[in-house]
Amino acid sequence: MERPFAELDSLYREVVLDHYRSPRGREPIASPDVRHDGFNPVCGDEVHLALAMDDGAVRDVQLKCRGCAISVASASMLAEILPGKSREDVERLTEIFRRMIHGEAPPAGLDLGDLESLRGVAKFPVRVKCALLPWLTLREALKALSEGRESVDRPTTTEEEPQ
């Protein structure tokens, strides 16, 4: 492997490990607008999401994730990037992330921040669902919110991910 790519891979690995060891977004939200759980039946990863909105934008996100480094890091990065974003921006970012995790390049000039470090997950199909779990859970929470519900009746599973 060429040296610059090895250094980049090492940097990305460190970013993922930092989010795994010190996950963001774990602080409780006093009055969330919606709550939702997600589960990956393949490996047992679990995510518990709470979301608070203000005027159509994300005010706060709480994510408690138990599982592998990839799912915990993905949840942490989601919690870090969403506050302040409009619902439309969140939905767009969710789809861009989903496509990136499946190997598609993100739009040129888009700064994904730490999410970029998960781009290599596309090379490991068994890990794709780990990275997507928090995002699929978010997608279903937003759907429940638009339907006027405070929670989703059943956990989202990674088996529901569209291709």
Short mmCIF file of C-alpha atoms in Angstrom, two decimals:
data_model
loop_
_atom_site.label_atom_id
_atom_site.label_comp_id
_atom_site.label_asym_id
_atom_site.label_seq_id
_atom_site.Cartn_x
_atom_site.Cartn_y
_atom_site.Cartn_z
CA MET A 1 0.00 0.00 0.00
CA GLU A 2 1.27 3.47 -0.81
CA ARG A 3 2.34 5.47 2.21
CA PRO A 4 -0.15 8.39 1.85
CA PHE A 5 -3.07 5.95 1.73
CA ALA A 6 -1.74 4.05 4.76
CA GLU A 7 -1.51 7.32 6.72
CA LEU A 8 -5.03 8.32 5.68
CA ASP A 9 -6.35 4.89 6.67
CA SER A 10 -4.63 5.24 10.04
CA LEU A 11 -6.13 8.71 10.55
CA TYR A 12 -9.63 7.45 9.73
CA ARG A 13 -9.18 4.53 12.09
CA GLU A 14 -8.23 6.98 14.87
CA VAL A 15 -11.31 9.14 14.17
CA VAL A 16 -13.58 6.09 14.41
CA LEU A 17 -11.90 4.91 17.61
CA ASP A 18 -12.21 8.38 19.15
CA HIS A 19 -15.97 8.38 18.53
CA TYR A 20 -16.23 4.81 19.85
CA ARG A 21 -14.29 5.57 23.04
CA SER A 22 -15.94 8.95 23.66
CA PRO A 23 -19.34 8.89 21.96
CA ARG A 24 -21.08 12.21 21.48
CA GLY A 25 -24.76 12.80 22.05
CA ARG A 26 -25.30 10.67 25.13
CA GLU A 27 -26.68 13.49 27.29
CA PRO A 28 -30.40 13.09 28.00
CA ILE A 29 -32.86 15.45 26.34
CA ALA A 30 -35.45 16.92 28.72
CA SER A 31 -38.41 16.94 26.31
CA PRO A 32 -37.72 15.06 23.07
CA ASP A 33 -40.24 15.34 20.26
CA VAL A 34 -39.69 11.75 19.21
CA ARG A 35 -37.95 8.59 20.44
CA HIS A 36 -37.07 5.50 18.48
CA ASP A 37 -35.03 2.32 18.85
CA GLY A 38 -33.05 0.43 16.24
CA PHE A 39 -31.60 -3.07 16.19
CA ASN A 40 -29.20 -4.98 13.96
CA PRO A 41 -30.23 -8.66 14.22
CA VAL A 42 -27.05 -9.80 12.45
CA CYS A 43 -24.64 -8.63 15.15
CA GLY A 44 -26.84 -7.40 18.01
CA ASP A 45 -26.09 -3.66 17.77
CA GLU A 46 -28.75 -1.49 19.47
CA VAL A 47 -29.45 2.22 19.24
CA HIS A 48 -31.83 4.39 21.25
CA LEU A 49 -32.51 7.78 19.68
CA ALA A 50 -34.28 10.85 21.04
CA LEU A 51 -34.71 13.96 18.92
CA ALA A 52 -35.79 17.49 19.80
CA MET A 53 -36.80 19.94 17.07
CA ASP A 54 -37.31 23.72 16.97
CA ASP A 55 -39.01 25.37 14.01
CA GLY A 56 -38.20 22.49 11.65
CA ALA A 57 -34.54 22.22 12.69
CA VAL A 58 -32.79 19.76 14.97
CA ARG A 59 -32.26 21.31 18.40
CA ASP A 60 -30.75 18.29 20.09
CA VAL A 61 -30.03 14.60 19.55
CA GLN A 62 -29.47 11.88 22.10
CA LEU A 63 -28.08 8.58 20.93
CA LYS A 64 -27.30 5.67 23.17
CA CYS A 65 -25.68 2.95 21.13
CA ARG A 66 -24.44 -0.43 22.26
CA GLY A 67 -22.50 -2.48 19.79
CA CYS A 68 -19.42 -2.56 17.63
CA ALA A 69 -17.04 0.35 17.06
CA ILE A 70 -18.59 1.12 13.66
CA SER A 71 -22.18 1.46 14.92
CA VAL A 72 -21.19 3.45 18.03
CA ALA A 73 -18.94 5.76 15.98
CA SER A 74 -21.64 6.27 13.36
CA ALA A 75 -24.18 7.19 16.07
CA SER A 76 -21.70 9.57 17.68
CA MET A 77 -20.97 11.28 14.36
CA LEU A 78 -24.70 11.57 13.65
CA ALA A 79 -25.24 13.24 17.04
CA GLU A 80 -22.40 15.64 16.36
CA ILE A 81 -23.42 16.72 12.85
CA LEU A 82 -27.23 17.09 13.15
CA PRO A 83 -27.89 19.94 15.62
CA GLY A 84 -28.91 23.09 13.79
CA LYS A 85 -29.70 21.31 10.53
CA SER A 86 -33.14 21.63 8.96
CA ARG A 87 -35.24 18.54 8.54
CA GLU A 88 -34.68 18.70 4.78
CA ASP A 89 -30.91 18.88 5.28
CA VAL A 90 -31.08 15.90 7.66
CA GLU A 91 -33.04 13.84 5.14
CA ARG A 92 -30.60 14.79 2.36
CA LEU A 93 -27.57 13.99 4.54
CA THR A 94 -29.09 10.64 5.53
CA GLU A 95 -29.44 9.64 1.88
CA ILE A 96 -25.94 10.87 1.00
CA PHE A 97 -24.52 8.85 3.90
CA ARG A 98 -26.50 5.75 2.90
CA ARG A 99 -25.17 5.96 -0.65
CA MET A 100 -21.60 6.61 0.54
CA ILE A 101 -21.68 3.56 2.80
CA HIS A 102 -22.73 1.55 -0.26
CA GLY A 103 -19.69 2.81 -2.17
CA GLU A 104 -21.00 5.88 -4.00
CA ALA A 105 -18.91 9.04 -3.85
CA PRO A 106 -20.53 11.93 -1.98
CA PRO A 107 -21.25 15.13 -3.94
CA ALA A 108 -18.12 17.13 -4.72
CA GLY A 109 -17.44 19.93 -2.28
CA LEU A 110 -19.69 18.55 0.46
CA ASP A 111 -17.94 18.55 3.83
CA LEU A 112 -19.02 15.44 5.70
CA GLY A 113 -16.66 16.05 8.59
CA ASP A 114 -15.86 12.91 10.56
CA LEU A 115 -18.45 10.93 8.56
CA GLU A 116 -15.86 10.74 5.80
CA SER A 117 -13.88 8.35 8.00
CA LEU A 118 -16.64 5.73 7.57
CA ARG A 119 -16.38 5.77 3.78
CA GLY A 120 -14.13 2.69 3.80
CA VAL A 121 -16.90 0.64 5.43
CA ALA A 122 -18.25 0.09 1.89
CA LYS A 123 -15.41 -2.41 1.38
CA PHE A 124 -16.85 -4.60 4.16
CA PRO A 125 -20.49 -5.46 3.31
CA VAL A 126 -21.08 -7.12 6.68
CA ARG A 127 -20.24 -3.80 8.42
CA VAL A 128 -22.46 -1.60 6.21
CA LYS A 129 -25.51 -2.36 8.34
CA CYS A 130 -23.57 -1.47 11.48
CA ALA A 131 -22.80 2.00 10.10
CA LEU A 132 -26.36 2.49 8.83
CA LEU A 133 -28.25 1.49 11.98
CA PRO A 134 -28.32 4.96 13.62
CA TRP A 135 -29.28 6.58 10.30
CA LEU A 136 -32.10 4.13 9.59
CA THR A 137 -33.37 4.70 13.12
CA LEU A 138 -33.25 8.46 12.53
CA ARG A 139 -35.14 8.10 9.25
CA GLU A 140 -37.97 6.20 10.95
CA ALA A 141 -38.05 8.67 13.86
CA LEU A 142 -38.50 11.55 11.39
CA LYS A 143 -41.28 9.61 9.67
CA ALA A 144 -43.05 9.12 13.01
CA LEU A 145 -42.63 12.80 13.81
CA SER A 146 -44.23 13.85 10.52
CA GLU A 147 -47.13 11.51 11.32
CA GLY A 148 -47.58 13.18 14.71
CA ARG A 149 -46.32 10.24 16.75
CA GLU A 150 -43.82 10.52 19.62
CA SER A 151 -42.38 7.08 19.04
CA VAL A 152 -42.36 4.15 16.64
CA ASP A 153 -44.22 1.02 17.69
CA ARG A 154 -41.43 -1.39 16.87
CA PRO A 155 -37.66 -1.07 16.55
CA THR A 156 -36.20 -0.35 13.16
CA THR A 157 -33.99 -3.18 11.96
CA THR A 158 -31.20 -3.08 9.45
CA GLU A 159 -33.17 -5.59 7.39
CA GLU A 160 -35.44 -2.70 6.35
CA GLU A 161 -32.69 -0.75 4.58
CA PRO A 162 -33.55 0.11 0.98
CA GLN A 163 -30.98 -0.77 -1.67
#
